[in-house]
Coordinates of C-alpha atoms and ligand atoms in Angstrom, one line a residue:
M409 CA 24.0 8.9 15.9
I410 CA 21.5 11.1 14.2
R411 CA 22.3 14.8 14.4
L412 CA 19.0 16.6 14.2
M413 CA 20.4 20.1 14.7
S414 CA 22.6 20.0 11.6
F415 CA 19.5 18.8 9.7
R416 CA 17.7 21.9 10.9
R417 CA 20.3 24.0 9.1
V418 CA 19.9 22.0 5.9
L419 CA 16.2 22.5 6.2
M420 CA 16.5 26.3 6.6
A421 CA 18.7 26.4 3.5
A422 CA 16.2 24.4 1.5
S423 CA 13.2 26.2 2.7
L424 CA 13.3 28.4 -0.4
F425 CA 12.1 25.4 -2.4
V426 CA 9.2 24.4 -0.1
V427 CA 6.0 24.1 -1.9
V428 CA 3.0 24.6 0.4
D429 CA 0.3 24.2 -2.2
Y430 CA -2.1 21.4 -1.5
A431 CA -4.7 19.6 -3.6
T432 CA -7.4 22.2 -3.1
A433 CA -9.1 20.9 -6.2
H434 CA -10.2 17.9 -4.1
A435 CA -12.0 19.8 -1.4
Q436 CA -15.3 18.8 -2.9
E437 CA -14.5 15.2 -3.1
Q438 CA -13.7 15.3 0.6
R439 CA -16.9 16.9 1.5
S440 CA -18.9 14.3 -0.4
I441 CA -17.5 11.4 1.5
Y442 CA -16.2 12.7 4.7
T443 CA -18.7 12.8 7.5
P444 CA -16.9 13.2 10.8
A445 CA -18.3 10.8 13.3
P446 CA -18.5 11.1 17.0
A447 CA -17.7 7.9 19.0
S448 CA -21.3 7.1 19.5
N449 CA -21.5 6.3 15.7
A450 CA -19.2 3.3 16.2
R451 CA -20.2 0.3 14.2
A452 CA -19.4 -3.2 15.1
A453 CA -19.9 -6.5 13.3
A454 CA -19.1 -9.9 14.7
A455 CA -18.2 -13.2 12.9
K456 CA -17.1 -16.6 14.1
H457 CA -14.9 -17.8 11.3
G458 CA -13.6 -15.2 8.8
M459 CA -14.1 -11.6 8.1
V460 CA -13.3 -8.8 5.6
V461 CA -13.7 -5.2 6.6
A462 CA -13.4 -3.0 3.5
Q463 CA -14.6 0.3 2.1
E464 CA -17.1 -1.2 -0.3
K465 CA -19.6 -4.0 0.6
I466 CA -19.8 -6.0 -2.6
A467 CA -16.0 -6.5 -2.6
A468 CA -16.0 -7.3 1.1
K469 CA -18.6 -10.0 0.5
V470 CA -16.5 -11.4 -2.4
G471 CA -13.6 -12.0 0.0
A472 CA -15.8 -13.4 2.8
D473 CA -17.4 -15.8 0.3
V474 CA -13.9 -17.1 -0.7
M475 CA -13.2 -17.9 2.9
A476 CA -16.6 -19.6 3.3
R477 CA -15.6 -21.8 0.3
G478 CA -12.4 -22.9 2.1
G479 CA -10.0 -20.2 1.1
N480 CA -7.6 -18.5 3.5
A481 CA -7.3 -14.8 4.3
V482 CA -4.8 -14.2 1.5
D483 CA -7.1 -15.8 -1.1
A484 CA -9.8 -13.5 0.2
A485 CA -7.6 -10.4 0.2
V486 CA -6.7 -11.1 -3.5
A487 CA -10.3 -11.6 -4.6
T488 CA -11.4 -8.4 -2.6
G489 CA -8.5 -6.4 -4.1
F490 CA -9.5 -7.3 -7.7
A491 CA -13.2 -6.7 -7.0
M492 CA -12.5 -3.2 -5.6
A493 CA -10.7 -2.3 -8.8
V494 CA -14.2 -2.6 -10.3
T495 CA -16.5 -1.5 -7.5
Y496 CA -14.5 1.2 -5.8
P497 CA -12.7 2.8 -8.7
R498 CA -11.5 5.9 -6.9
A499 CA -8.9 3.9 -5.0
G500 CA -9.4 0.2 -5.7
N501 CA -7.2 -0.5 -8.7
I502 CA -5.1 -2.5 -11.0
G503 CA -3.6 0.7 -12.3
G504 CA -1.9 1.7 -9.0
G505 CA 0.0 0.0 -6.3
G506 CA 0.1 -0.8 -2.6
F507 CA 1.3 -2.9 0.2
M508 CA 0.1 -6.1 1.9
V509 CA 1.3 -7.3 5.3
I510 CA 0.5 -11.0 6.0
H511 CA 0.6 -13.0 9.2
S512 CA 0.7 -16.6 7.9
A513 CA -0.5 -18.9 10.8
D514 CA 0.1 -21.8 8.5
R515 CA 3.8 -21.0 8.1
Q516 CA 4.3 -19.1 11.4
E517 CA 5.7 -16.3 9.3
D518 CA 5.1 -12.5 8.9
I519 CA 5.9 -11.0 5.6
A520 CA 5.3 -7.8 3.6
I521 CA 4.5 -7.6 -0.1
D522 CA 5.7 -4.4 -1.7
Y523 CA 3.8 -3.7 -4.9
R524 CA 4.4 0.0 -5.0
E525 CA 4.6 1.7 -8.4
T526 CA 8.0 2.4 -9.8
A527 CA 9.2 5.4 -11.8
P528 CA 9.7 4.6 -15.5
A529 CA 13.4 4.2 -16.7
A530 CA 13.3 7.6 -18.4
T531 CA 12.6 9.4 -15.1
T532 CA 15.0 12.2 -14.3
R533 CA 15.7 13.9 -11.0
D534 CA 14.3 17.2 -12.2
M535 CA 11.3 15.8 -14.0
F536 CA 8.8 17.6 -11.8
L537 CA 10.5 21.0 -12.0
G538 CA 9.3 23.9 -14.2
T539 CA 11.6 25.9 -16.4
D540 CA 12.2 28.2 -13.4
G541 CA 13.7 25.4 -11.5
Q542 CA 10.8 25.4 -9.0
P543 CA 8.5 22.4 -8.4
D544 CA 5.7 22.3 -10.9
I545 CA 2.9 20.4 -9.1
A546 CA 0.8 20.1 -12.2
K547 CA 3.5 17.8 -13.7
S548 CA 3.4 15.3 -10.9
R549 CA -0.3 15.5 -10.1
D550 CA -2.2 16.3 -13.2
S551 CA -0.1 15.0 -16.1
A552 CA 0.8 11.6 -17.4
L553 CA 4.4 12.2 -16.2
G554 CA 3.1 11.4 -12.7
I555 CA 2.1 7.9 -13.6
G556 CA 4.1 5.1 -11.9
V557 CA 4.4 1.6 -13.3
P558 CA 1.4 -0.2 -11.7
G559 CA 2.2 -2.9 -9.2
T560 CA -1.2 -4.2 -8.1
V561 CA -1.6 -7.1 -10.6
A562 CA 1.9 -8.4 -9.9
G563 CA 1.5 -7.9 -6.2
L564 CA -1.8 -9.7 -5.7
A565 CA -0.7 -12.5 -8.0
L566 CA 2.5 -13.0 -5.9
A567 CA 0.5 -13.0 -2.7
L568 CA -1.8 -15.7 -3.9
E569 CA 1.0 -17.8 -5.3
K570 CA 3.2 -17.7 -2.2
Y571 CA 0.7 -17.4 0.7
G572 CA -2.7 -18.4 -0.7
S573 CA -4.3 -21.7 0.4
G574 CA -3.4 -23.4 -2.9
K575 CA -7.1 -24.3 -3.4
F576 CA -7.7 -21.5 -5.9
T577 CA -6.1 -20.2 -9.1
L578 CA -5.5 -16.6 -10.0
S579 CA -8.3 -17.0 -12.5
D580 CA -10.7 -18.2 -9.8
M581 CA -9.9 -15.1 -7.7
L582 CA -10.5 -12.8 -10.7
Q583 CA -13.9 -14.3 -11.7
P584 CA -16.0 -12.2 -9.3
A585 CA -14.2 -9.0 -10.5
I586 CA -14.7 -10.0 -14.1
A587 CA -18.4 -10.6 -13.6
L588 CA -18.9 -7.3 -11.8
A589 CA -17.1 -5.4 -14.6
R590 CA -18.9 -7.2 -17.4
D591 CA -22.4 -7.3 -16.0
G592 CA -22.1 -4.1 -14.0
F593 CA -23.3 -3.1 -10.5
V594 CA -25.6 -0.4 -9.4
L595 CA -23.9 2.9 -8.3
A596 CA -24.4 3.1 -4.6
D597 CA -24.9 6.5 -3.0
D598 CA -21.4 7.2 -1.8
L599 CA -19.9 6.2 -5.2
A600 CA -22.7 8.1 -7.1
D601 CA -21.9 11.2 -5.0
T602 CA -18.4 11.3 -6.4
L603 CA -19.6 11.3 -10.0
P604 CA -19.2 15.1 -10.6
D605 CA -15.6 14.9 -9.3
W606 CA -15.0 11.7 -11.2
R607 CA -16.1 13.5 -14.4
R608 CA -13.9 16.5 -13.7
R609 CA -10.9 14.3 -13.1
L610 CA -11.4 12.2 -16.3
S611 CA -12.5 15.1 -18.5
R612 CA -8.9 16.2 -19.2
W613 CA -8.6 13.1 -21.4
P614 CA -12.1 13.0 -22.9
K615 CA -11.9 9.4 -24.1
S616 CA -11.5 8.4 -20.5
L617 CA -15.0 9.7 -19.9
R618 CA -16.5 6.8 -21.7
M619 CA -16.0 4.9 -18.5
I620 CA -18.8 6.9 -16.9
T621 CA -20.9 7.6 -19.9
R622 CA -24.2 5.8 -20.8
A623 CA -24.7 4.0 -24.1
D624 CA -26.8 7.0 -25.3
G625 CA -23.8 9.4 -24.7
T626 CA -25.2 11.1 -21.6
A627 CA -23.5 11.1 -18.2
L628 CA -24.0 8.2 -15.8
R629 CA -26.4 9.0 -13.0
P630 CA -26.9 7.7 -9.4
G631 CA -28.8 4.4 -9.5
D632 CA -27.4 3.5 -13.0
T633 CA -25.5 0.3 -13.6
L634 CA -21.8 0.8 -14.1
V635 CA -20.6 -1.6 -16.8
Q636 CA -16.8 -1.7 -17.5
G637 CA -16.5 -3.9 -20.6
D638 CA -12.8 -2.9 -21.3
L639 CA -11.8 -3.6 -17.8
A640 CA -13.6 -7.0 -17.9
T641 CA -11.5 -7.8 -21.0
T642 CA -8.3 -6.7 -19.3
L643 CA -9.1 -8.8 -16.2
S644 CA -9.9 -11.7 -18.4
A645 CA -6.5 -11.4 -20.0
I646 CA -4.9 -11.6 -16.5
A647 CA -7.1 -14.6 -15.7
A648 CA -6.0 -16.4 -18.8
Q649 CA -2.3 -15.5 -18.8
G650 CA -1.4 -14.4 -15.3
P651 CA 0.4 -11.1 -14.8
R652 CA 1.8 -11.5 -18.3
G653 CA -1.6 -10.7 -19.6
F654 CA -1.2 -7.2 -18.1
Y655 CA 2.5 -6.5 -18.2
Q656 CA 3.1 -7.9 -21.7
G657 CA 1.1 -8.3 -24.9
P658 CA -2.0 -6.3 -26.1
V659 CA -3.0 -4.8 -22.7
A660 CA 0.6 -3.6 -22.1
E661 CA 0.7 -2.1 -25.6
K662 CA -2.6 -0.3 -25.1
L663 CA -1.4 1.0 -21.7
V664 CA 1.8 2.4 -23.2
D665 CA 0.0 3.9 -26.2
G666 CA -2.5 5.6 -24.0
I667 CA 0.1 7.0 -21.6
K668 CA 2.4 8.1 -24.5
A669 CA -0.5 9.9 -26.2
A670 CA -1.2 11.7 -22.9
G671 CA 2.4 12.9 -22.7
G672 CA 3.9 10.2 -20.4
I673 CA 7.2 8.5 -20.7
F674 CA 6.3 4.9 -20.1
T675 CA 7.7 2.1 -22.2
I676 CA 6.8 -1.6 -22.8
D677 CA 10.1 -2.5 -21.0
D678 CA 9.0 -0.5 -17.9
L679 CA 5.9 -2.7 -17.7
K680 CA 7.8 -5.9 -18.5
N681 CA 10.4 -5.2 -15.9
Y682 CA 8.1 -4.5 -13.0
Q683 CA 8.7 -6.7 -10.0
P684 CA 6.9 -6.8 -6.7
V685 CA 9.1 -7.5 -3.7
I686 CA 8.6 -9.7 -0.7
R687 CA 10.2 -7.9 2.3
P688 CA 10.7 -8.6 6.0
P689 CA 8.2 -6.4 7.7
V690 CA 9.2 -3.7 10.2
R691 CA 8.8 -5.2 13.7
G692 CA 8.3 -3.4 16.9
H693 CA 7.4 -4.3 20.5
Y694 CA 5.0 -2.2 22.4
R695 CA 3.9 -3.1 26.0
G696 CA 4.2 -6.9 25.4
Y697 CA 2.7 -6.9 21.9
D698 CA 4.4 -7.3 18.5
I699 CA 3.8 -4.7 15.9
V700 CA 4.2 -5.9 12.3
S701 CA 4.0 -3.2 9.7
M702 CA 5.2 -2.1 6.3
P703 CA 8.9 -1.4 5.7
L704 CA 10.4 1.0 3.2
P705 CA 9.5 2.1 0.6
S706 CA 6.7 2.9 3.0
S707 CA 7.7 5.2 5.9
G708 CA 4.6 3.8 7.7
G709 CA 6.0 1.0 9.8
T710 CA 9.2 2.8 10.7
V711 CA 7.4 6.0 11.8
L712 CA 4.7 4.0 13.6
V713 CA 7.2 2.0 15.6
E714 CA 9.4 5.0 16.4
T715 CA 6.4 6.8 17.7
L716 CA 5.2 3.8 19.8
N717 CA 8.7 3.5 21.2
I718 CA 8.7 7.1 22.3
L719 CA 5.3 6.7 23.9
E720 CA 6.2 3.5 25.7
G721 CA 8.2 5.4 28.3
F722 CA 5.1 7.3 29.3
P723 CA 2.3 5.8 31.4
M724 CA -0.3 6.3 28.6
G725 CA -2.7 3.8 30.2
E726 CA -2.9 5.8 33.4
M727 CA -3.8 9.0 31.5
T728 CA -7.2 9.8 30.2
Q729 CA -7.9 8.9 26.5
G730 CA -8.6 12.0 24.5
A731 CA -7.5 14.4 27.2
A732 CA -4.8 17.1 26.7
P733 CA -1.9 15.5 28.6
S734 CA -2.0 12.3 26.6
L735 CA -2.7 14.1 23.3
H736 CA 0.3 16.3 23.9
L737 CA 2.5 13.2 24.2
L738 CA 1.0 11.8 21.0
I739 CA 1.6 15.1 19.2
E740 CA 5.2 15.4 20.4
A741 CA 6.0 11.8 19.5
M742 CA 4.5 12.2 16.0
K743 CA 6.4 15.5 15.4
R744 CA 9.8 13.8 16.1
A745 CA 9.1 10.6 14.0
Y746 CA 7.7 12.5 11.0
A747 CA 10.8 14.7 11.1
D748 CA 13.0 11.6 10.7
R749 CA 10.7 10.5 7.9
A750 CA 11.4 13.8 6.0
R751 CA 15.1 13.6 6.4
Y752 CA 16.1 9.9 6.1
L753 CA 13.5 7.8 4.3
G754 CA 13.2 6.8 0.7
D755 CA 13.3 3.7 -1.6
P756 CA 15.7 1.2 0.2
A757 CA 17.2 0.3 -3.2
F758 CA 18.6 3.8 -3.5
V759 CA 18.9 5.1 0.0
N760 CA 20.7 3.7 3.0
A761 CA 18.3 4.8 5.8
P762 CA 19.4 4.4 9.4
I763 CA 16.4 2.1 10.1
I764 CA 18.1 0.1 13.0
T765 CA 18.7 3.4 14.8
L766 CA 15.2 4.8 14.1
L767 CA 13.6 1.6 15.4
S768 CA 15.8 1.3 18.6
K769 CA 14.5 1.8 22.1
D770 CA 17.7 3.8 22.9
Y771 CA 17.0 6.3 20.1
A772 CA 13.4 6.6 21.3
A773 CA 14.6 7.3 24.8
K774 CA 16.7 10.2 23.5
Q775 CA 13.8 11.6 21.6
R776 CA 11.6 11.2 24.6
A777 CA 14.0 13.1 26.8
S778 CA 13.5 16.2 24.6
I779 CA 9.8 16.2 25.3
D780 CA 8.6 19.0 27.7
L781 CA 5.5 17.8 29.4
A782 CA 4.0 21.2 29.7
H783 CA 5.0 22.9 26.4
A784 CA 4.9 22.1 22.7
T785 CA 8.4 21.9 21.2
P786 CA 8.7 24.5 18.6
W787 CA 10.2 22.4 15.9
T788 CA 10.5 25.2 13.4
D789 CA 8.3 28.2 12.8
A790 CA 9.9 28.9 9.4
L791 CA 7.4 27.0 7.5
S792 CA 3.6 26.9 7.5
A793 CA 1.0 25.7 5.1
V794 CA -2.7 25.6 4.1
P795 CA -4.5 22.4 5.1
P796 CA -4.4 19.3 3.0
R797 CA -7.8 18.8 1.6
E798 CA -7.7 15.8 -0.7
G799 CA -10.4 13.2 -0.9
S800 CA -10.5 9.5 -0.4
N801 CA -7.8 8.3 -2.7
T802 CA -6.5 5.2 -1.0
T803 CA -8.3 2.3 0.6
H804 CA -7.5 -0.1 3.3
Y805 CA -9.0 -3.5 4.1
S806 CA -8.4 -6.0 6.8
V807 CA -9.0 -9.8 6.6
V808 CA -8.7 -12.6 9.2
D809 CA -9.6 -16.3 8.6
A810 CA -10.6 -19.1 10.9
A811 CA -7.1 -20.5 11.0
G812 CA -5.6 -17.2 12.3
N813 CA -4.1 -16.0 9.1
A814 CA -4.4 -12.2 8.8
V815 CA -4.0 -9.8 5.9
S816 CA -3.6 -6.0 6.2
N817 CA -3.8 -4.4 2.7
T818 CA -3.6 -0.8 1.7
Y819 CA -3.6 0.2 -2.0
T820 CA -4.0 3.4 -3.9
L821 CA -4.1 5.5 -7.1
N822 CA -2.8 8.4 -5.0
F823 CA -5.5 11.0 -5.9
P824 CA -9.2 10.0 -6.3
Y825 CA -9.4 8.3 -9.7
G826 CA -5.7 8.7 -10.0
V827 CA -4.5 11.0 -12.7
G828 CA -7.8 10.6 -14.4
L829 CA -6.5 8.8 -17.5
V830 CA -8.0 5.5 -18.7
A831 CA -5.6 4.1 -21.3
E832 CA -7.9 3.5 -24.3
G833 CA -9.3 0.0 -24.6
T834 CA -8.0 -1.2 -21.2
G835 CA -10.6 0.2 -18.7
V836 CA -7.6 0.7 -16.4
L837 CA -7.6 4.0 -14.4
L838 CA -4.0 5.1 -13.9
N839 CA -2.3 6.5 -10.8
N840 CA -0.4 9.7 -10.2
E841 CA 1.8 8.1 -7.5
L842 CA 5.0 9.9 -8.6
D843 CA 3.8 13.0 -6.8
D844 CA 4.9 11.1 -3.7
F845 CA 8.5 11.9 -4.8
T846 CA 10.1 15.1 -3.6
A847 CA 10.3 17.4 -6.6
A848 CA 13.3 19.2 -5.1
P849 CA 15.0 19.2 -1.7
G850 CA 12.6 20.8 0.7
A851 CA 9.5 20.5 -1.5
S852 CA 6.3 18.9 -0.3
N853 CA 3.9 16.5 -1.9
A854 CA 0.1 16.8 -2.1
F855 CA -0.1 15.9 1.6
G856 CA 2.3 18.6 2.6
L857 CA 5.0 16.0 3.4
V858 CA 8.4 17.6 3.1
G859 CA 11.3 15.6 1.7
F860 CA 14.9 15.8 0.8
E861 CA 17.6 13.9 -1.2
A862 CA 16.4 10.5 0.0
N863 CA 13.2 10.8 -2.0
L864 CA 14.1 12.6 -5.2
P865 CA 12.8 11.0 -8.4
G866 CA 15.0 8.5 -10.2
P867 CA 14.7 5.7 -12.8
G868 CA 13.1 2.5 -11.4
K869 CA 12.8 4.2 -8.0
R870 CA 9.7 3.7 -5.7
P871 CA 8.3 7.0 -4.2
L872 CA 8.2 7.1 -0.4
S873 CA 4.8 6.1 0.9
S874 CA 3.0 6.5 4.2
M875 CA 0.7 3.6 3.7
S876 CA 0.9 1.5 6.9
P877 CA -0.9 -1.9 6.7
T878 CA -0.3 -3.2 10.2
I879 CA -0.9 -6.4 12.3
V880 CA -0.6 -6.5 16.1
L881 CA 0.3 -9.9 17.5
K882 CA 0.3 -11.3 21.1
D883 CA 2.3 -14.4 21.6
G884 CA 2.5 -14.9 17.9
N885 CA -1.2 -14.6 17.2
P886 CA -3.0 -11.7 15.6
V887 CA -5.1 -9.5 17.9
L888 CA -5.6 -6.5 15.7
V889 CA -5.5 -5.8 12.0
T890 CA -5.6 -2.2 10.9
G891 CA -4.5 0.5 8.4
S892 CA -6.0 3.5 6.7
P893 CA -6.1 5.9 3.7
G894 CA -5.3 9.5 4.3
G895 CA -1.8 10.3 2.9
S896 CA 0.4 11.7 5.7
R897 CA -2.4 11.0 8.2
I898 CA -2.2 7.3 7.7
I899 CA 0.6 6.7 10.1
S900 CA -0.9 8.8 12.9
T901 CA -4.3 7.2 12.4
V902 CA -2.9 3.7 12.8
L903 CA -0.9 4.9 15.8
Q904 CA -4.0 6.1 17.6
V905 CA -6.0 3.0 16.8
I906 CA -3.2 0.9 18.4
V907 CA -2.8 3.2 21.4
N908 CA -6.5 3.2 21.9
V909 CA -6.7 -0.6 22.0
L910 CA -3.4 -1.4 23.8
D911 CA -3.2 1.5 26.3
Y912 CA -6.8 2.5 26.8
R913 CA -8.3 -0.9 26.4
L914 CA -11.0 0.4 24.1
D915 CA -12.8 -2.2 22.1
V916 CA -11.9 -2.0 18.4
T917 CA -15.1 -0.1 17.3
S918 CA -14.6 2.6 19.9
A919 CA -10.9 2.7 19.2
V920 CA -11.6 3.3 15.5
A921 CA -14.4 5.8 16.1
A922 CA -12.7 8.0 18.7
P923 CA -11.7 11.5 17.4
R924 CA -8.2 11.6 16.0
L925 CA -5.5 14.3 15.6
H926 CA -2.4 14.6 13.5
H927 CA 1.0 16.3 13.6
Q928 CA 3.5 15.7 10.7
W929 CA 6.3 17.9 11.9
L930 CA 5.8 20.3 9.1
P931 CA 3.6 22.3 8.9
D932 CA 4.0 22.7 12.6
E933 CA 0.4 22.4 13.5
V934 CA -2.0 19.9 15.1
R935 CA -4.8 18.9 12.8
I936 CA -7.9 17.8 14.7
E937 CA -11.2 16.1 14.0
R938 CA -14.4 17.2 15.6
G939 CA -15.2 15.6 18.9
F940 CA -12.5 16.8 21.3
S941 CA -13.8 18.9 24.2
E942 CA -13.3 22.7 24.3
E943 CA -11.4 22.2 27.5
T944 CA -9.0 19.8 25.9
L945 CA -8.4 22.1 22.9
T946 CA -7.8 25.0 25.2
A947 CA -5.3 23.0 27.2
L948 CA -3.4 22.0 24.1
K949 CA -3.3 25.7 22.9
V950 CA -2.0 26.7 26.3
M951 CA 0.9 24.3 25.9
G952 CA 1.8 26.0 22.7
H953 CA 0.2 23.8 20.1
R954 CA -1.3 25.4 17.0
V955 CA -4.6 23.5 16.8
I956 CA -6.5 23.6 13.4
E957 CA -9.6 22.0 12.0
P958 CA -10.2 19.9 9.9
M959 CA -7.9 16.9 9.9
G960 CA -8.9 15.4 6.5
Q961 CA -10.2 12.0 5.7
T962 CA -9.0 8.7 7.1
S963 CA -10.8 5.4 7.4
A964 CA -9.3 2.7 9.6
N965 CA -11.2 -0.4 8.6
S966 CA -10.0 -2.8 11.3
I967 CA -10.6 -6.3 12.8
A968 CA -9.9 -7.4 16.4
V969 CA -9.5 -11.0 17.2
I970 CA -11.5 -11.5 20.4
P971 CA -11.9 -14.7 22.6
D972 CA -15.0 -16.0 20.8
G973 CA -14.5 -14.8 17.3
L974 CA -13.8 -11.6 15.3
L975 CA -15.0 -8.1 15.8
G976 CA -15.0 -5.9 12.7
A977 CA -14.9 -2.1 12.8
P978 CA -15.7 -0.4 9.6
D979 CA -14.7 3.2 10.1
P980 CA -17.9 5.2 10.8
R981 CA -16.3 8.4 9.3
T982 CA -16.9 7.1 5.8
R983 CA -20.0 5.9 4.1
G984 CA -19.8 2.5 2.4
A985 CA -17.4 0.8 4.7
E986 CA -18.6 -2.7 5.6
A987 CA -17.7 -5.8 7.5
S988 CA -18.6 -9.1 5.9
G989 CA -18.1 -12.3 7.8
Y990 CA -19.4 -15.8 8.3
Ligands
DON483 O1 1.5 6.3 -0.6 C1 1.1 7.3 0.0 O2 1.5 7.5 1.1 C2 0.1 8.1 -0.7 N1 0.2 8.0 -2.1 C3 -1.3 7.7 -0.2 C4 -2.4 8.5 -0.7 C5 -3.6 8.5 0.2 O3 -3.6 7.8 1.1 C6 -4.7 9.4 -0.2 N2 -5.9 9.0 0.6 N3 -6.7 9.7 1.1

C-alpha cells in the first residue's frame, strides 16, 4: 500500500533542494510557433487507406508514400522518423531518442519500443550539482554533460526489422531522408521563424553554426534551401551498414570527438553498447476501451492510466465538456497521478516501481475517494514556481495503414535543437535529455517536474520521460492514435484527447482542438490555454484552484479510425502539422 502522507514529510525535508527555474531562454521559441487555437480552427483530413499525421508535411508525405507503395504503418513510421531528422531539426532527430507504440494487426500484438537515450557509463549521481551541492541547471541543459547516448537510429531499425512489412530494407526507408539532406529543401515559414533561436542555440559551439550558414558564410534566411551534406553522409553510412554505421566506425568516432571537445564524457563504448528495448506496453481499460501506452522509462502510460482509472468512477459523459465540474475532476485526477510520478517512477532497470498498484482499479478508487467535489485539494503550498516556457522540442506523429496496423511515435532532442551541438562532420544535432534526470532529491527539471531517488542520474540509466505515445483499441482494433510534445504537459494532453473522444464523443478534430489545461501536482497550479469561458474559470477559482495562463505548447497529432476510413487531426495549435493519406 502506498503511503502518501509519509512521502509528504520526505518532500518537505527535500524542499530545500527544489529548483524552480525554468527554461526562460526558450520563451521566444515558444512565441514563434505557438498560436493558441480556438476549437473552430479544428482541421480535419480524411483518407481511405493509410495516413500519417505529423508536425512537418514533407516527412508526413514520405510515410504516406511508403504505405501507397505497399508498406505497412511501421515502414511508414520509420521513413517519416528519418525524414523528420532532416526536415524538422528542432525535434526530429537521429541524435536523440523516443518511444514507439505499435499495434500490429498482422500479429495481433501490441508492443512498445523504448529507444530512450541512456546516460554514459561515466555518469555520476552528483554530476549535475555545482560546487555548492545545489543543482546547476546549466550543466544538464546547456553543456555537453547533458547529452544522452542517442537511441533513435537503433530504435527505428529495430521497429523495421521486427514489425515492418518485410518489403523494404532499412536503406530503402532512409533514401528519402538522404535525398532531402543531400539536395536540400526550402525552409518553410514555421521552420524559418525559428532561425534566430536556432542560431542562438548553436552559437555556443560556433562550428555547429555551419549547419545553418550559406556557402558565402552569411546566415541562412527564410526561403533558402537547407542542405545538410554531413547529415546525408551519416544517413548513408546507416543505409550501408545498418545501426553499426552510426554506433561504430567513423561516425561514432566523430560523435565522440565532438562531444569530448565540447566537455562531454561520452565514449565509443557508450555508443557501441546502446540497446533499444522491446517492452510490453502499459495497458489500461477505460469504459470498454483498451488503452495501450508507453511503460517506464516513460511515466506517460502509467500516469495516463492511473488518471483514467480515477476518472472512470465519475459520470464524465453526463457532465459538460470544458465546464468547471468536469475540469475540476480532471485537475484532481492529474494532481494525484503526477504526485505518484514524482515519488515512484524511474528507469525500471534501476527502480522497482509499484506499477501494478498504480495501475489498479482499487488504488484509483482510494485516490478517487479523497477528491472533494467542491474544493481543490491543497496538495502542498510549500512550493510554487514560474511557468514553464520552453518551445517545441519534441514531436509526435501517428500512423495507421489499410490493414489496421497503427504506430504512435514520440521522439525528442529535449530542448529545441537539443543542446545545440552538432558533432563536427556528422550533421547530427545532439540532445540534452539528461536534464530529465533529477539532479538532487526534490529538484525539478526544465518542465518543473519534481523527482526524488528513483530518478537520480546513474551510469547506463534512462532518464524518466513523460512522452506518451498511445493507441486506443476497441475489441482489439485501433480507434484512436495519439500523443504529443510538451514535456510534463504531454500526459495531460493525451488524457484530455482520450476523454474528449471516449466520454464526450467529440470527433477527433474537435477533441484535439478543444482548449486544454494541466496540473502536475507541483507547482500546485492549473495551467490553462485560452478558450475557457470566464464563468468556468471563476468557478474553478471558487473551488480553490490557482488558475494561470499560459499552459505552454503541446501538439496532439492524432488519427481516428472511423467506419469508412481514417480521420486525421493535425493539431491546429501549431503551424506546419499536416495529415498525409491516400
Ligand atoms: O522525455 C520527456 O518527457 C521530455 N524530454 C520531453 C521534452 C518535450 O516534450 C519538450 N517539448 N515541448
